[in-house]
CSV table of C-alpha atoms in Angstrom, one decimal:
chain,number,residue,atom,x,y,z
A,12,UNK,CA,37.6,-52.4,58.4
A,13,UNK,CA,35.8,-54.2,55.3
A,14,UNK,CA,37.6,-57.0,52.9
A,15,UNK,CA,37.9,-54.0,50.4
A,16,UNK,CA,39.8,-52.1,53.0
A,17,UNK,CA,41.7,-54.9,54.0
A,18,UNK,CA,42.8,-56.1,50.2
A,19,UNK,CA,44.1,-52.0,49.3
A,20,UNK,CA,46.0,-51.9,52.6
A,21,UNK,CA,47.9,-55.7,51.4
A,22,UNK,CA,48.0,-54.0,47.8
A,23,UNK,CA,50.2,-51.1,49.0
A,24,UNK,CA,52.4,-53.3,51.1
A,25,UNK,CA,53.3,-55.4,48.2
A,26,UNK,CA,53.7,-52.8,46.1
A,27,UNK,CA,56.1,-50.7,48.7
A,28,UNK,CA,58.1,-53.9,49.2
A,29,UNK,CA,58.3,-54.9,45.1
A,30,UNK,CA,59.4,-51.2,44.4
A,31,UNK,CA,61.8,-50.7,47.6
A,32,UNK,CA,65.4,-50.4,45.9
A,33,UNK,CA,67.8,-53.7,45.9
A,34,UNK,CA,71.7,-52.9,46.2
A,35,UNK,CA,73.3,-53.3,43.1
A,36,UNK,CA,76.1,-56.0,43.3
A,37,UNK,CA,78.4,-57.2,40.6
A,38,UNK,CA,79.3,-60.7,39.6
A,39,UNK,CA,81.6,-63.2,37.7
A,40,UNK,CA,80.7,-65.9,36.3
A,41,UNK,CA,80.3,-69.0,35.5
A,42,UNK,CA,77.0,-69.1,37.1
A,43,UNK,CA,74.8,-71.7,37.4
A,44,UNK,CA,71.5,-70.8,35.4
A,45,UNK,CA,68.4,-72.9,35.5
A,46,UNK,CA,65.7,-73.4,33.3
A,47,UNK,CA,63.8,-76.0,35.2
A,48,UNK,CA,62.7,-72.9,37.5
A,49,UNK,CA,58.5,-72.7,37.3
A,50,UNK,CA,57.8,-69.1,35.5
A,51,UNK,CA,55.8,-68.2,38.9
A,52,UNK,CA,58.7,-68.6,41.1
A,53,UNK,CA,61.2,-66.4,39.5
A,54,UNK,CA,60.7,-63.5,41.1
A,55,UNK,CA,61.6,-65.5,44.3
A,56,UNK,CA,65.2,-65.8,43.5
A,57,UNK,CA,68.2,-63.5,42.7
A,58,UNK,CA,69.0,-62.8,38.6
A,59,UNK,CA,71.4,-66.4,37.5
A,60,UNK,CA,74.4,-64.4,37.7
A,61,UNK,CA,74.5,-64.4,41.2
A,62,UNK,CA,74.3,-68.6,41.1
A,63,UNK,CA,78.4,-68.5,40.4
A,64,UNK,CA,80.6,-71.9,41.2
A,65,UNK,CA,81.9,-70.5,44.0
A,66,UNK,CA,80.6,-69.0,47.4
A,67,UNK,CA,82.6,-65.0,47.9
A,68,UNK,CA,84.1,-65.7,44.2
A,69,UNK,CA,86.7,-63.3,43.3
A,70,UNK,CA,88.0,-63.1,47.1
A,71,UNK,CA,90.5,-64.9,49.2
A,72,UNK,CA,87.2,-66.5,50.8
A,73,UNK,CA,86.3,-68.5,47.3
A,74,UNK,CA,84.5,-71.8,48.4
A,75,UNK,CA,83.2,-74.1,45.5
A,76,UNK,CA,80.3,-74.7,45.3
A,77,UNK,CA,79.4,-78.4,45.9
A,78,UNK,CA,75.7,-79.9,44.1
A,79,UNK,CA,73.3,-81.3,46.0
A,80,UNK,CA,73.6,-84.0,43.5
A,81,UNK,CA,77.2,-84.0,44.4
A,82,UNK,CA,76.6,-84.1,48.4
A,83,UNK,CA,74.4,-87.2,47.9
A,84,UNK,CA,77.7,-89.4,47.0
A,85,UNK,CA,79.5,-88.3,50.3
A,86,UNK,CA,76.6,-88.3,52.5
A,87,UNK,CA,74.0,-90.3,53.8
A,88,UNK,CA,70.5,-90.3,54.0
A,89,UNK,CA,67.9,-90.8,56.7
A,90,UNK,CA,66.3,-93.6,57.7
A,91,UNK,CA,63.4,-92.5,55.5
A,92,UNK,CA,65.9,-91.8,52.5
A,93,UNK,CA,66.2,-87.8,52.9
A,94,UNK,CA,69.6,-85.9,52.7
A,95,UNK,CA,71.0,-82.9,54.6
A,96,UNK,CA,69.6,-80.1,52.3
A,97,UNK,CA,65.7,-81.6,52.3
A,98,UNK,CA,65.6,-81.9,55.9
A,99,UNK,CA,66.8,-78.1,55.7
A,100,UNK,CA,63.9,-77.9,53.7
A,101,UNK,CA,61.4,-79.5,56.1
A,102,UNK,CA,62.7,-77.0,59.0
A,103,UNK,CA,61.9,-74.0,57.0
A,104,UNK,CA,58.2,-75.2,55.7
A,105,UNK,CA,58.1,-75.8,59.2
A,106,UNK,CA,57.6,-72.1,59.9
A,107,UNK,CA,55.3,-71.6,57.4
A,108,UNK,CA,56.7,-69.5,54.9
A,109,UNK,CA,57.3,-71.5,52.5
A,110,UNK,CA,57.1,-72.4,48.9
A,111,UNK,CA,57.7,-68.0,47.9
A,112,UNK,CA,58.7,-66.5,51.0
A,113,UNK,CA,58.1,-62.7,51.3
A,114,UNK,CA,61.7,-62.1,51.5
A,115,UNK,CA,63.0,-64.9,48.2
A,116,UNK,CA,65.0,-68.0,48.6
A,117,UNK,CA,68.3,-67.3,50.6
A,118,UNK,CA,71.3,-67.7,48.3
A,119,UNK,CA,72.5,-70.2,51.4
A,120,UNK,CA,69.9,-73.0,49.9
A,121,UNK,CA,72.8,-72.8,46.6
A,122,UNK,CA,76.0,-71.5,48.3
A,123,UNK,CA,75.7,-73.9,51.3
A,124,UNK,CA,73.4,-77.0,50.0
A,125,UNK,CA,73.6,-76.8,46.5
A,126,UNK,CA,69.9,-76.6,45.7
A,127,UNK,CA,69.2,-74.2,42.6
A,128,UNK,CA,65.6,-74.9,42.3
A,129,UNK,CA,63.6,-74.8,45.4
A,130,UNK,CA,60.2,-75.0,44.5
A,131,UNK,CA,60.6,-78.2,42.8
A,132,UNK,CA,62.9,-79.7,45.3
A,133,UNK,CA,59.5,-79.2,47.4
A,134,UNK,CA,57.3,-80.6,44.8
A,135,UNK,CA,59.2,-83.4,45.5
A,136,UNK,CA,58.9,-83.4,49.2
A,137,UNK,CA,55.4,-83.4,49.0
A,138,UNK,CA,55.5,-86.4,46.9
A,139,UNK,CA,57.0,-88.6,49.1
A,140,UNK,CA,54.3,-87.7,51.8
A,141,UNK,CA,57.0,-85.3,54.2
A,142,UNK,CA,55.0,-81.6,53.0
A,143,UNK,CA,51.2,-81.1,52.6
A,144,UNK,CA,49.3,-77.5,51.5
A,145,UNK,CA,48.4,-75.9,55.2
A,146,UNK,CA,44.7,-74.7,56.0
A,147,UNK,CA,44.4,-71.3,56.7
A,148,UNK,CA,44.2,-72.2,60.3
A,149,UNK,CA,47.6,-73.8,60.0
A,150,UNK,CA,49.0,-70.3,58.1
A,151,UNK,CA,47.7,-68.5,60.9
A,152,UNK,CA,50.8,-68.6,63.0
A,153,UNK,CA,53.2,-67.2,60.0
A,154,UNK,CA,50.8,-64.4,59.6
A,155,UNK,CA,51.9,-60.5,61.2
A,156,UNK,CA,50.2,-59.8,63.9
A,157,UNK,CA,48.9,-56.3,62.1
A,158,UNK,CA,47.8,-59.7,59.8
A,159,UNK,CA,45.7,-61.5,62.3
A,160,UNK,CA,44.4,-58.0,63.8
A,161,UNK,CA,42.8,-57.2,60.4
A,162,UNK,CA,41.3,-60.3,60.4
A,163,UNK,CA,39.7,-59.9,63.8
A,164,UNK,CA,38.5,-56.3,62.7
A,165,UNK,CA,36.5,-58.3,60.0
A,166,UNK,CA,34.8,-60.8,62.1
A,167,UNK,CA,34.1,-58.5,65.0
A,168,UNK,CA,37.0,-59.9,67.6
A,169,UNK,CA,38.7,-58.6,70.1
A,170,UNK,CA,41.8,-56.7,68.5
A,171,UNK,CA,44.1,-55.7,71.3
A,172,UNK,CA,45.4,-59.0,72.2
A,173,UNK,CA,49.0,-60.5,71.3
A,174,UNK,CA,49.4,-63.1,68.8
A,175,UNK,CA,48.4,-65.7,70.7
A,176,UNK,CA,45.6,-64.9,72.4
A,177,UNK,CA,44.6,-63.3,68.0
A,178,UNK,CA,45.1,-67.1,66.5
A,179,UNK,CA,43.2,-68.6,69.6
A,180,UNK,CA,40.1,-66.0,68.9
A,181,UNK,CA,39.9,-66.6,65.2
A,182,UNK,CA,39.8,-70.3,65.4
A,183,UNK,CA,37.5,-70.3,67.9
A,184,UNK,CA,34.8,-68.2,66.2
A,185,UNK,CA,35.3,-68.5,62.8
A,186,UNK,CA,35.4,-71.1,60.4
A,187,UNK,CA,38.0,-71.6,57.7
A,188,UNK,CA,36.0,-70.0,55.3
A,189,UNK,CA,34.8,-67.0,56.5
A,190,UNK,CA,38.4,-66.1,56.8
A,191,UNK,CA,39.3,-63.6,54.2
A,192,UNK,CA,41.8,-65.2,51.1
A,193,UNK,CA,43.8,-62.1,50.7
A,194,UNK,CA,46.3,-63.1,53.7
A,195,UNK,CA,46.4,-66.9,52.5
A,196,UNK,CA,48.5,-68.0,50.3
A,197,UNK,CA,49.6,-71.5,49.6
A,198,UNK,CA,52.3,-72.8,52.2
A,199,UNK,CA,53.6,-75.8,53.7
A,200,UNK,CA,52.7,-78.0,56.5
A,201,UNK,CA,54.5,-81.1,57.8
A,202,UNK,CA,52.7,-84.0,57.8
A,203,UNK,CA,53.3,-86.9,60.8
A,204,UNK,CA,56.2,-87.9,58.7
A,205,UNK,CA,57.6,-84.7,57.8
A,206,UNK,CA,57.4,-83.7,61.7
A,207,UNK,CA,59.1,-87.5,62.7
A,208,UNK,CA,62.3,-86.7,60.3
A,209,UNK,CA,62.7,-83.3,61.2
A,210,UNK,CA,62.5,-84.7,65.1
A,211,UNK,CA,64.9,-87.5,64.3
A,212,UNK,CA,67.7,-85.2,62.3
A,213,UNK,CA,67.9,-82.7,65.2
A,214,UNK,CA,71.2,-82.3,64.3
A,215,UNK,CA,71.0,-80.9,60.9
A,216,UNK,CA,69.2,-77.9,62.5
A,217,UNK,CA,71.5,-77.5,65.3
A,218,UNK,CA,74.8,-77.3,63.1
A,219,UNK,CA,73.3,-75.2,60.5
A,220,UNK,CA,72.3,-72.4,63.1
A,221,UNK,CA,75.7,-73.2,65.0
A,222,UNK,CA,78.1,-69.9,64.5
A,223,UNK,CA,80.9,-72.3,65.7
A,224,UNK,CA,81.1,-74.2,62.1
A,225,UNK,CA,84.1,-74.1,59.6
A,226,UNK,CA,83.9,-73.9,56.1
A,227,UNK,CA,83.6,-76.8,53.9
A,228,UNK,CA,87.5,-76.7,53.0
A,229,UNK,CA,88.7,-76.1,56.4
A,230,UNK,CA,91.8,-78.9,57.4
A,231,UNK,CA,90.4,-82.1,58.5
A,232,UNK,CA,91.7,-81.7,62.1
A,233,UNK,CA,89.6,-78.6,62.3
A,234,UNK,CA,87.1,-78.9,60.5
A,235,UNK,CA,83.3,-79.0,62.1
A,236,UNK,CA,80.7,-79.4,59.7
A,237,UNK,CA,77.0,-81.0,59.4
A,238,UNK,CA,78.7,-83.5,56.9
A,239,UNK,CA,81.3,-84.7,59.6
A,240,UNK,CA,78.3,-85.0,61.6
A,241,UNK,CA,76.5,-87.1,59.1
A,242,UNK,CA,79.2,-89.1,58.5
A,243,UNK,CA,79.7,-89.6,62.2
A,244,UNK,CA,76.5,-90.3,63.4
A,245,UNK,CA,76.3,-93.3,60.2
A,246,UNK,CA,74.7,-97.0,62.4
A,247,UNK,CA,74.8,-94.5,65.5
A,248,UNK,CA,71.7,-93.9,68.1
A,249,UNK,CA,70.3,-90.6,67.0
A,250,UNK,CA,68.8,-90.2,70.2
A,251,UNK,CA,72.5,-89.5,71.3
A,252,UNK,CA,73.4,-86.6,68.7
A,253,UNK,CA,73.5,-84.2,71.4
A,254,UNK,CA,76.5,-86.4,73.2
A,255,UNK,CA,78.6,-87.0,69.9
A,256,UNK,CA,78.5,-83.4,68.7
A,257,UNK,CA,79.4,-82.0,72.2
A,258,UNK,CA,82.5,-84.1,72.4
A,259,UNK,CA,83.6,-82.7,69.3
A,260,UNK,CA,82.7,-79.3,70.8
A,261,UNK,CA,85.4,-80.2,73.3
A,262,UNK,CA,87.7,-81.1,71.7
A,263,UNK,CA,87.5,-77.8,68.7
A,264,UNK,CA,86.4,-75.2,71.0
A,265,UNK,CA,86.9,-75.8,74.5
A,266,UNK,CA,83.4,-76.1,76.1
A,267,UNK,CA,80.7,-78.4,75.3
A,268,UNK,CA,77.3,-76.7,73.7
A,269,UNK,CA,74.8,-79.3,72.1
A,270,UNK,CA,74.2,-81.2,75.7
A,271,UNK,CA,73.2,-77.9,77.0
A,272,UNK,CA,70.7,-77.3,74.7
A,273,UNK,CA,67.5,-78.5,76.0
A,274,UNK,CA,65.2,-80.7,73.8
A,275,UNK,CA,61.8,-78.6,73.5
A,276,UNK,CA,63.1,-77.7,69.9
A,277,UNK,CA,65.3,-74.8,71.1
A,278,UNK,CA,68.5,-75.5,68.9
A,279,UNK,CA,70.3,-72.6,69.3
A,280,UNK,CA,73.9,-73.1,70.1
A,281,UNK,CA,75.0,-69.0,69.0
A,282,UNK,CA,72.9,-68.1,72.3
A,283,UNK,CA,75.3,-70.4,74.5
A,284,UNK,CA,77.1,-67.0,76.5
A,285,UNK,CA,80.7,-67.6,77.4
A,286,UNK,CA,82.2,-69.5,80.3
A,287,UNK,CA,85.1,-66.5,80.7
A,288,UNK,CA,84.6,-63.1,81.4
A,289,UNK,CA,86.8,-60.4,81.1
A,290,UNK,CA,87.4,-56.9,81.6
A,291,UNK,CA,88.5,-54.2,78.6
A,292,UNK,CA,91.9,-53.5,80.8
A,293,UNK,CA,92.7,-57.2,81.2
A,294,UNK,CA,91.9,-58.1,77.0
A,295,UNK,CA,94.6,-55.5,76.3
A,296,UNK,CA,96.6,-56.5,78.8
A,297,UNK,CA,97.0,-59.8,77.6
A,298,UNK,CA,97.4,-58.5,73.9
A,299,UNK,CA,100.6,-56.6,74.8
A,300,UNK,CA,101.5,-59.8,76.8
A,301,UNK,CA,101.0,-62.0,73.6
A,302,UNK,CA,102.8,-60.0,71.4
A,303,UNK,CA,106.1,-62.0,71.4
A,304,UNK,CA,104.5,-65.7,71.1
A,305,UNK,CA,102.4,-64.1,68.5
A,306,UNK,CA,105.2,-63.0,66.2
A,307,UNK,CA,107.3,-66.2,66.7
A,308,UNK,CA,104.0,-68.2,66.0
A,309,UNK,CA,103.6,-66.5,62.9
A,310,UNK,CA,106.8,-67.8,61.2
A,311,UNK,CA,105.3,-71.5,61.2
A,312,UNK,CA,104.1,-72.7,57.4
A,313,UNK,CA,100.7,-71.5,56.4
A,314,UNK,CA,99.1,-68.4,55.4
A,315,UNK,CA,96.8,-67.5,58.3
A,316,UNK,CA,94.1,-69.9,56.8
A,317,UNK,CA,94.3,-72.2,60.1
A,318,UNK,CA,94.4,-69.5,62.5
A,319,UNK,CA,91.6,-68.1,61.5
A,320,UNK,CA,89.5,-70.7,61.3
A,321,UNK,CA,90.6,-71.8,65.1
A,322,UNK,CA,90.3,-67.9,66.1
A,323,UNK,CA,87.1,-68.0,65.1
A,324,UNK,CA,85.7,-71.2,66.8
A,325,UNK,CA,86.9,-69.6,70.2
A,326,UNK,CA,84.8,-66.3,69.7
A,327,UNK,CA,82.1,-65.6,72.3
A,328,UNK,CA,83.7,-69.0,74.5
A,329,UNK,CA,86.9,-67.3,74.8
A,330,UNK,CA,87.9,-64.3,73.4
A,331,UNK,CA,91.4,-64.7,74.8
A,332,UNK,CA,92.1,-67.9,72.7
A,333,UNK,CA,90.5,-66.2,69.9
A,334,UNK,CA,92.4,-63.2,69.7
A,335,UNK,CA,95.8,-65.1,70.2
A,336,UNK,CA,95.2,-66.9,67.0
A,337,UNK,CA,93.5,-64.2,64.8
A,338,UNK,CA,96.7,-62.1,66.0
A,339,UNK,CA,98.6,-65.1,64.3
A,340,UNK,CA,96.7,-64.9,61.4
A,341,UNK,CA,97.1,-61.3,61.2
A,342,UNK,CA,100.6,-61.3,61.7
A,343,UNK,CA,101.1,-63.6,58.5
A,344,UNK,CA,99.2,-60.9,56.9
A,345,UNK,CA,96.3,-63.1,55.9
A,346,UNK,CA,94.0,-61.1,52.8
A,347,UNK,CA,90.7,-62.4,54.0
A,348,UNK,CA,88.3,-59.1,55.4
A,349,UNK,CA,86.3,-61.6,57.8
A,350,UNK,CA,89.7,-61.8,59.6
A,351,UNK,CA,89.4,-57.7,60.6
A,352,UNK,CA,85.9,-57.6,61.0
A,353,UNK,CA,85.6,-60.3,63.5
A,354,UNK,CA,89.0,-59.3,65.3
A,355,UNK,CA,87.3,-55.5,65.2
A,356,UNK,CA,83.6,-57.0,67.0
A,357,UNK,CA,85.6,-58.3,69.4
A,358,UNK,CA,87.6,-55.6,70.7
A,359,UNK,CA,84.2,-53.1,70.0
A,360,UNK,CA,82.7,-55.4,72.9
A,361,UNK,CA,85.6,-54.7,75.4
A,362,UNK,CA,85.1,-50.9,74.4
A,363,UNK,CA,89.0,-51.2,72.9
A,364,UNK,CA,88.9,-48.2,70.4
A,365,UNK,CA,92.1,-47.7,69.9
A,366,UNK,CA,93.0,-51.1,69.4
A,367,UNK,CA,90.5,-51.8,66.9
A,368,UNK,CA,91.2,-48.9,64.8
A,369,UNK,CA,94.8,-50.6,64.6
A,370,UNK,CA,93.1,-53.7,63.5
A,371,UNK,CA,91.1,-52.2,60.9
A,372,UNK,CA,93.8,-50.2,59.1
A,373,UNK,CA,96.1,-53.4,59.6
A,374,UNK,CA,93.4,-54.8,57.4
A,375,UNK,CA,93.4,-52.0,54.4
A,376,UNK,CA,97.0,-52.4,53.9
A,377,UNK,CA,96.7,-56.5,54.0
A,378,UNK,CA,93.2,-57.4,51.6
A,379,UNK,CA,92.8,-56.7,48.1
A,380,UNK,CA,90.5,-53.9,47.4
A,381,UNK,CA,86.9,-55.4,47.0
A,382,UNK,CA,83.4,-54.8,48.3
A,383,UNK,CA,84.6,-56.1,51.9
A,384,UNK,CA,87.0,-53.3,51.9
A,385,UNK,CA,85.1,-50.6,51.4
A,386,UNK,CA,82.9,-51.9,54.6
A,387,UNK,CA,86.6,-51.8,56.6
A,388,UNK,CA,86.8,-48.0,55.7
A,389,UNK,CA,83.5,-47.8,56.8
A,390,UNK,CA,84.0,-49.5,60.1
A,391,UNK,CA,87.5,-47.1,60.1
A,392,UNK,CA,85.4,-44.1,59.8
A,393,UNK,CA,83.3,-45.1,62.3
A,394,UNK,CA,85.6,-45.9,64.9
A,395,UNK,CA,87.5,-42.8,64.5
A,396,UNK,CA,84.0,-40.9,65.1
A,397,UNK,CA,83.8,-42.9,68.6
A,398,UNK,CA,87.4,-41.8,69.5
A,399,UNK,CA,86.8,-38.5,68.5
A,400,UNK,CA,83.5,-38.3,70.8
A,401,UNK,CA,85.2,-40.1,73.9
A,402,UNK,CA,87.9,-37.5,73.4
A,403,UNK,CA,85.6,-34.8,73.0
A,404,UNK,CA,86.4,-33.4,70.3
């Protein structure tokens, strides 16, 4: 395959993914526009209107959304002066897709961290020596391995091999460049320092990959964010992260996660499988057995808000606990779809059919029509397929 063939065949792939169709989706405003945005980076976000002040706005779920500006007066920084949302940053160039990834800027860098313009937040990265441009040696790694098979092709290589074994070939018998430019763009790198902070704020990574976390607004006696880590770990030996977090792990959800993870950069506390196992007959078992505690629970002050939250911090440790409080929440007829859906994955895993369907329709007479309901009819439509089948008709 010659450079030519190899620039046509890149061509078409960006052209297939510019033209594939985006899902229309409506908004309300305000929205946060910004003009500070470099003309070349654009494309790389959604239209303004989907910037609005507030995370699910509209919905029961509305969050506001809180500036990065506005963080940096109820945070700290790092030794080395950087907040939450840049070390974010420094994770992500870290893979080596960024500034313009393929896929855009996740709305999560303005919903969750308040950062409207990336690429200058980067700029600004670079400047204080954390980010540098990476060689195309460094890119390698980011690249498909259709990518690095191409590349191969062109230099006479060895092309069955896996992605390893590719990146090791090509830097061993080529130099930089005779390595074609139309699979290197400009991305990231850490440099020593960029690497040492990212090392030192484990914990950032770790919380915002942890499927255990509340919302920003939960209550303060449950709430379990990477600000109340932050905060926590202020004049504290970072070294012992791991310890801190997992006794607050104990104390929200039962079971202690971030000491298990092991420290070759494996942060991923949603992999952590749960310490109770149970059978379909025994989850619906203890539904029926619930029942009454449920519906005297549910007369307490509150909306289902609380329950939900603490439902959802037992899911995947122990789906008992969780389903006792979703029930709650449930019962008080809480509006919020997450509540169904969640309550519905759970039951799905214990191959509860019938049960779920009784969740899910539950659900459509509680919410407010929106785009989350029409995914509950879905998920009703789909369910009643399954009992159909198993039924055989």
């Amino acid at each position: 395959m010659g450079l030519l063939d190899i620039f046509k065949k890149r061509k078409q792939t960006k052209e297939n993914e510019n033209t594939q169709k985006k899902p229309k989706v409506k908004f309300t405003g305000p929205f946060v526009n910004s003009n500070t945005i470099s003309a070349d980076e654009k494309s790389f976000y959604q239209p303004d209107e989907y910037y609005t002040l507030e995370a699910y706005a509209g919905t029961s779920m509305a969050e506001k959304v809180i500036t990065f500006e506005e963080r940096k007066k109820t945070t700290y920084p790092s030794k080395n002066g950087l907040y939450i949302a840049e070390i974010m940053l420094l994770e992500y160039c870290n893979s080596g897709n960024y500034p313009k990834p393929t896929n855009g800027y996740p709305g999560f860098w303005w919903f969750k961290y308040g950062i409207r313009d990336i690429g200058h937040t980067l700029e600004s990265l670079e400047n204080r020596g954390f980010l540098k441009w990476a060689t195309k040696f460094e890119i390698l790694k980011s690249l498909k391995v259709s990518e690095l098979k191409d590349i191969a092709s062109t230099l006479n290589l060895k092309v069955n091999q896996n992605k390893e074994k590719l990146i090791e070939d090509i830097k061993k018998n080529a130099k930089e460049a005779d390595l074609p430019d139309v699979y290197f763009s400009k991305k990231y790198t850490l440099t020593e320092l960029g690497k040492e902070e990212l090392k030192e704020n484990e914990y950032i990574v770790y919380m915002h990959k942890n499927k255990y976390k509340t919302r920003d607004d939960a209550p303060e006696n449950l709430s379990f964010t990477v600000w109340d880590i932050n905060r926590l770990l202020v004049d504290k030996d970072m070294s012992n992260w791991r310890t801190i977090v997992a006794d607050i792990e104990q104390k929200r959800i039962g079971i202690r996660i971030a000491d298990k993870i092991n420290n070759n950069n494996e942060i991923y506390p949603n992999k952590i499988k749960s310490e109770n196992v149970y059978t379909g007959e025994e989850i619906l078992s203890y539904i029926y057995s619930i029942m009454p505690k449920v519906k005297e629970a549910s007369k307490k002050k509150g909306d289902g808000y609380n329950e939900e939250i603490e439902g959802l911090s037992y899911k995947g440790i122990d789906d008992k606990k969780a389903l006792y409080y979703l029930y709650i929440s449930m019962e008080k007829k809480f509006d919020a779809p997450a509540l169904y859906k969640e309550t519905a994955k759970i039951l799905r895993k214990y191959k509860l059919y019938e049960e779920e369907l009784k969740v899910i329709e539950n659900g459509l007479k509680n919410i407010n029509a929106n785009s989350s309901y029409t995914e509950l009819i879905e998920r009703k439509n789909k369910i009643k397929n399954i009992i159909a089948k198993n039924k055989g008709v």
